[in-house]
Structure formats: structure tokens, C-alpha cells
Coordinates of C-alpha atoms and ligand atoms in Angstrom, one line a residue:
M1 CA -37.2 24.3 52.7
G2 CA -35.4 22.9 49.7
Q3 CA -33.5 24.8 47.0
D4 CA -34.8 26.5 43.9
I5 CA -32.9 25.1 40.9
K6 CA -34.2 27.7 38.4
G7 CA -31.2 29.1 36.4
K8 CA -29.0 26.1 37.0
V9 CA -27.3 24.2 34.1
A10 CA -27.9 20.5 33.6
Y11 CA -26.2 18.2 31.1
I12 CA -28.3 15.1 30.3
T13 CA -27.1 12.1 28.3
G14 CA -29.5 9.9 26.3
A15 CA -31.7 13.0 26.1
G16 CA -33.3 12.2 22.8
S17 CA -35.9 9.8 24.1
G18 CA -37.4 8.0 27.1
I19 CA -36.3 9.0 30.6
G20 CA -33.6 11.4 29.4
R21 CA -36.0 13.3 27.2
A22 CA -38.7 13.5 29.9
T23 CA -36.2 14.7 32.5
A24 CA -34.7 17.3 30.1
L25 CA -38.3 18.7 29.6
E26 CA -39.2 18.6 33.3
L27 CA -35.9 20.4 34.1
A28 CA -36.7 23.0 31.5
R29 CA -40.2 23.4 32.9
V30 CA -38.7 24.4 36.3
G31 CA -36.2 26.8 34.6
V32 CA -33.1 24.8 34.3
H33 CA -30.9 25.3 31.2
V34 CA -30.4 22.0 29.5
G35 CA -27.5 20.5 27.5
L36 CA -28.4 17.4 25.6
I37 CA -26.2 14.5 24.5
A38 CA -27.1 11.4 22.4
R39 CA -26.2 10.0 18.9
T40 CA -29.4 10.9 17.0
E41 CA -29.4 14.5 15.9
N42 CA -33.0 14.9 14.9
K43 CA -34.3 13.6 18.2
L44 CA -31.9 16.0 20.1
K45 CA -33.0 18.9 18.0
A46 CA -36.7 18.2 18.7
V47 CA -36.1 18.0 22.5
A48 CA -34.0 21.1 22.4
E49 CA -36.8 23.0 20.6
E50 CA -39.5 21.7 23.0
A51 CA -37.3 22.7 26.0
A52 CA -36.5 26.1 24.6
A53 CA -40.2 26.9 24.5
Q54 CA -40.0 27.0 28.3
G55 CA -37.7 30.0 28.0
V56 CA -34.5 28.3 29.0
K57 CA -31.2 28.1 27.1
T58 CA -30.6 24.8 25.3
S59 CA -27.7 23.2 23.5
Y60 CA -27.0 19.7 22.1
A61 CA -24.1 17.6 21.1
V62 CA -24.3 14.5 18.9
C63 CA -21.9 12.1 20.6
D64 CA -21.3 8.4 21.2
I65 CA -20.5 8.3 24.9
A66 CA -18.4 5.2 24.5
K67 CA -15.8 7.4 22.7
I68 CA -13.8 9.5 25.1
D69 CA -12.5 12.0 22.6
D70 CA -16.0 12.7 21.3
V71 CA -17.3 13.1 24.9
N72 CA -14.6 15.6 25.7
L73 CA -15.6 17.7 22.6
A74 CA -19.3 17.4 23.4
V75 CA -18.9 18.6 27.0
E76 CA -16.7 21.5 25.8
H77 CA -19.4 22.4 23.3
L78 CA -22.2 22.4 26.0
K79 CA -20.0 24.4 28.4
S80 CA -19.2 27.1 25.8
N81 CA -23.0 27.4 25.0
L82 CA -24.5 27.1 28.5
G83 CA -21.7 27.5 31.0
A84 CA -20.4 24.9 33.5
A85 CA -22.8 22.2 34.7
D86 CA -24.5 22.2 38.1
I87 CA -26.3 18.9 37.3
L88 CA -25.2 15.9 35.3
L89 CA -27.7 13.2 34.6
N90 CA -25.8 10.1 33.3
N91 CA -28.8 8.4 31.7
A92 CA -27.7 7.1 28.3
G93 CA -27.7 3.4 28.2
V94 CA -28.3 0.3 26.2
G95 CA -30.0 -3.0 27.1
Q96 CA -29.4 -6.5 26.1
R97 CA -31.2 -9.8 26.6
G98 CA -29.9 -13.2 25.7
D99 CA -28.5 -16.5 26.9
F100 CA -25.0 -16.1 28.3
L101 CA -23.5 -18.5 25.9
E102 CA -25.3 -17.1 22.9
V103 CA -24.5 -13.4 23.2
N104 CA -21.6 -12.5 20.9
P105 CA -18.6 -11.4 22.9
D106 CA -18.3 -8.1 21.0
E107 CA -22.0 -7.3 21.8
W108 CA -21.5 -8.3 25.5
K109 CA -18.5 -5.9 25.7
H110 CA -20.4 -3.1 23.9
I111 CA -22.9 -3.0 26.7
L112 CA -20.1 -2.3 29.2
E113 CA -18.5 0.2 26.8
V114 CA -21.6 2.3 26.7
N115 CA -23.1 1.9 30.1
V116 CA -19.9 1.8 32.2
F117 CA -17.2 3.5 30.2
G118 CA -19.7 6.0 28.8
T119 CA -20.8 7.0 32.3
Y120 CA -17.1 7.2 33.3
H121 CA -16.1 9.3 30.2
V122 CA -18.9 11.9 30.7
T123 CA -18.4 12.1 34.5
R124 CA -14.6 12.5 34.0
A125 CA -15.2 15.4 31.5
V126 CA -17.8 17.2 33.7
L127 CA -16.5 16.7 37.3
P128 CA -13.8 19.4 37.1
Q129 CA -16.5 22.0 36.4
M130 CA -18.3 21.0 39.6
I131 CA -15.2 20.8 41.7
E132 CA -14.4 24.3 40.6
K133 CA -17.9 25.5 41.7
N134 CA -17.6 23.5 44.9
Q135 CA -21.1 22.1 44.4
G136 CA -23.0 19.8 42.0
D137 CA -25.3 16.9 41.5
I138 CA -24.4 13.8 39.5
M139 CA -27.3 11.3 39.1
N140 CA -26.4 8.0 37.5
I141 CA -29.2 5.8 36.2
S142 CA -28.5 2.2 37.1
S143 CA -31.4 -0.2 37.3
S144 CA -33.1 -2.8 39.5
N145 CA -30.9 -5.1 37.4
G146 CA -28.0 -3.4 39.0
L147 CA -29.1 -4.6 42.4
K148 CA -30.3 -8.1 41.5
G149 CA -29.4 -10.0 38.4
T150 CA -32.1 -11.6 36.3
A151 CA -31.8 -14.5 33.8
K152 CA -30.6 -13.5 30.3
S153 CA -29.2 -10.1 31.3
T154 CA -25.6 -10.8 32.3
S155 CA -24.0 -7.9 30.4
Y156 CA -26.7 -5.4 31.3
S157 CA -26.6 -6.5 35.0
A158 CA -22.8 -6.4 35.1
S159 CA -22.8 -2.9 33.6
K160 CA -25.5 -1.7 36.1
F161 CA -23.8 -3.3 39.1
A162 CA -20.6 -1.5 38.0
I163 CA -22.4 1.8 38.0
Q164 CA -23.4 1.2 41.7
G165 CA -19.7 0.7 42.7
M166 CA -18.4 3.6 40.7
T167 CA -21.1 5.9 42.1
E168 CA -20.6 4.9 45.7
A169 CA -16.8 5.3 45.4
L170 CA -17.0 8.7 43.6
M171 CA -19.6 9.9 46.1
Q172 CA -17.3 9.2 49.0
E173 CA -14.5 11.0 47.1
V174 CA -16.3 14.2 46.2
R175 CA -18.5 14.8 49.2
P176 CA -16.0 17.3 50.5
Y177 CA -16.8 19.4 47.4
N178 CA -20.5 19.4 48.2
I179 CA -21.1 17.2 45.2
R180 CA -24.0 14.8 45.6
V181 CA -23.5 11.6 43.6
S182 CA -26.4 9.1 43.5
T183 CA -27.9 6.2 41.7
L184 CA -31.5 5.7 40.7
N185 CA -32.6 2.1 40.2
P186 CA -35.9 2.0 38.3
S187 CA -37.7 -1.2 37.6
M188 CA -39.6 -1.3 34.3
V189 CA -40.3 2.1 32.8
G190 CA -42.5 2.4 29.6
T191 CA -39.9 3.5 27.1
E192 CA -38.5 2.5 23.7
M193 CA -35.9 0.3 25.5
I194 CA -38.7 -1.9 26.8
F195 CA -41.5 -1.5 24.2
G196 CA -39.5 -0.4 21.1
D197 CA -41.1 -2.9 18.8
N198 CA -44.5 -2.8 20.4
P199 CA -45.4 0.6 21.9
D200 CA -49.0 -0.4 22.3
K201 CA -48.0 -2.7 25.1
N202 CA -46.9 0.3 27.1
D203 CA -49.9 0.3 29.4
K204 CA -49.8 3.7 31.2
E205 CA -52.0 2.5 34.0
K206 CA -49.6 -0.3 34.8
F207 CA -46.0 0.7 34.1
M208 CA -44.0 3.7 35.4
Q209 CA -43.6 6.3 32.7
P210 CA -40.6 8.4 31.9
E211 CA -42.4 11.5 33.2
D212 CA -42.7 9.8 36.6
L213 CA -39.0 9.3 36.8
A214 CA -38.5 12.9 35.6
E215 CA -40.6 14.3 38.4
Y216 CA -38.8 12.1 40.9
M217 CA -35.4 13.4 39.8
V218 CA -36.4 17.0 39.8
S219 CA -37.8 16.7 43.3
Q220 CA -34.6 15.0 44.5
L221 CA -32.5 17.9 43.0
Q222 CA -34.7 20.4 44.8
L223 CA -33.7 19.0 48.2
H224 CA -31.7 21.3 50.4
P225 CA -28.0 20.9 49.4
R226 CA -27.1 19.6 52.8
I227 CA -29.1 16.4 52.2
F228 CA -29.1 13.8 49.4
I229 CA -30.5 10.4 48.6
K230 CA -27.5 8.3 47.7
Q231 CA -29.4 5.4 46.3
S232 CA -33.1 4.9 45.5
L233 CA -35.4 2.3 43.8
Q234 CA -38.4 3.1 41.8
W235 CA -41.1 0.5 41.4
A236 CA -44.5 0.5 39.8
T237 CA -47.3 0.0 42.3
N238 CA -49.1 -2.9 40.7
P239 CA -47.9 -3.9 37.2
F240 CA -49.3 -7.4 37.3
Ligands
NAP301 N1 -36.9 1.6 30.6 C1 -36.6 0.9 31.7 O1 -37.4 0.0 32.1 C2 -35.4 1.1 32.5 C3 -35.3 0.5 33.8 C4 -34.1 0.7 34.5 C5 -33.1 1.5 34.0 N2 -33.2 2.0 32.8 C6 -32.1 2.9 32.3 O2 -32.6 4.2 32.0 C7 -31.7 4.7 31.0 C8 -32.6 5.4 29.9 O3 -33.3 4.3 29.3 P1 -34.7 4.5 28.5 O4 -35.6 3.4 29.0 O5 -35.1 5.9 28.6 O6 -34.3 4.1 27.1 P2 -34.3 4.8 25.6 O7 -35.6 5.4 25.4 O8 -33.8 3.7 24.7 O9 -33.2 5.9 25.7 C9 -31.8 5.6 25.7 C10 -31.1 6.9 25.4 O10 -29.7 6.7 25.4 C11 -29.1 7.1 24.2 N3 -27.9 6.3 23.9 C12 -27.8 5.0 23.7 N4 -26.6 4.6 23.4 C13 -25.8 5.8 23.4 C14 -24.5 6.1 23.2 N5 -23.6 5.1 22.9 N6 -24.0 7.4 23.3 C15 -24.9 8.3 23.6 N7 -26.2 8.1 23.8 C16 -26.7 6.9 23.7 C17 -30.2 7.0 23.1 O11 -30.1 7.8 22.0 P3 -29.3 7.5 20.7 O12 -29.7 6.1 20.3 O13 -29.8 8.5 19.7 O14 -27.9 7.6 21.0 C18 -31.4 7.4 24.0 O15 -31.6 8.8 24.0 C19 -30.8 3.6 30.5 O16 -29.5 3.8 31.2 C20 -31.5 2.4 31.0 O17 -30.6 1.3 31.2 C21 -34.3 1.9 32.0

């Protein structure tokens, strides 16, 4: 028998679209109060309204996770509206494709600032709440590119490999507080990150969809607190 997560509080980064949006809505569907973070207010507002229709509390904070002071303010805002987090989904991320020698060094660094430092900033702000509760779930979205590099994705792969290391080390550190820290490593998911310019190519019969990841994450969170999946890979059955 797993656990009922109804009534828990989740903070979700990158909640305005794609995987973050779908997971916020799925969590709301099972009765979890959701705190949403991203940079684009109108998208956050729309997700908050859709989630609230499920009868849960919602709050959102407009924030660039690469900026530590903004993250600290955003997390305080969510905490004052919803209470301390039981669940943190570090999902916000940016992608980049390009030849190693052609990507501008500032753009290369930006990917690490959002994907790695952003995840670090949010986790650093939220973790004390979980330590105080002596329980919690932190799920970090890495990528199949965080396990195996592919051509023309050096900054993205470097950032996602870094998330694996940070997650594994933090997991070992906070296990004594009953905090489960894990990575999810999806292969291609049909979101704006992949099909931004061409949504018609998002063939729903072929590619995993954000809703699939959302259902997966909720089922993982519903596992009995004595067990957790520290790393998982999500693949489409037959995308070719
Ligand atoms: N789609 C895939 O195939 C795939 C595969 C493996 C892993 N992933 C990972 O899954 C996660 C979600 O991606 P997705 O596919 O759902 O992409 P998406 O639809 O582009 O969503 C990305 C989200 O992150 C937010 N975000 C980006 N930069 C941010 C920043 N600096 N501060 C705060 N929020 C920021 C975006 O909102 P704003 O722009 O409004 O800030 C958006 O809500 C990413 O970490 C991605 O690397 C995706």
C-alpha cells in the first residue's frame, strides 16, 4: 500500500508549460496544493487557475531561477501562501543545440546557470523546510542527455550530467531526514522545448507527452515513504 499525497504541498519550477504544467495539473487532480515558478506570468496564472478548479490551493511566483535572490523571495512567497513544501519538482530548464565551437561562450554558460545553478538555488531555498518536517520528495528532471551525450549538445549534456551528480550526493546526505531525492531522465517528450517552432510535428502516437511524465511522477510520489526510485529513464515505445 502506498501513500495518499492528498493535502501535501508541491513547489514546481517551469510550471508554465510542458512537463511542469502537466505535472502541476496532475498533482492538483490528486489533491496536492501547488506552488508554481517560472518567468512568464500569464502562463503561470493560467495554470494556477486550471489547478484551482480541482479545489486545491495555488500560488505562483514569477522568477528567474538563475538568480538566487529572486529564488529566495519566490520560495518565501509560496511558503507564506501554501505552507512548507512536501514535494519539490526541479523541472525548469533550457535546451541548446549547436556545434561546440560555434556556440557563444555566454550562451554556453547560460545553460549551466539555469539548469545547474537554478536547480541548486531552488533546492537550497526549499530543503530547510523539508529537514524541519523530517520528510520530503525532491525530483530533479535531468535527461537521457544527462546519461549519454549526443552531438551538438555539449552545454545541455554538461548541465544534465551535473544534475545527476548533485542529486546523487544530496540524496546520500539527506536520506537520514527521510527525504527522497531522485532524477528522472526522459528521452524526447512532446513539448515546446522540442517542437516550439513546429507543434504539428508533435505526433502523439509516437512521442511521450508531458501528461505521461506527469502520471509517472505522481505514481512515484505515491510510493510508500520507505521506498524510492533514485534514478529512472523514460523512453517512448516506438518513436521511429
Ligand atoms: N521535452 C523533452 O524532450 C525533454 C527531455 C528530457 C528532459 N527534459 C527536461 O524537462 C524539463 C522541462 O522541459 P519541457 O520539455 O517541459 O520544456 P518547456 O515546455 O520549454 O518548459 C520549460 C519550463 O521552464 C521554464 N524556465 C525556463 N527557464 C527558466 C528560468 N531561467 N527560470 C524559471 N523558469 C524557467 C519555462 O518558463 P518561462 O520561459 O516562462 O520561464 C517553462 O515553464 C527541462 O528541464 C528539460 O531539460 C525535456
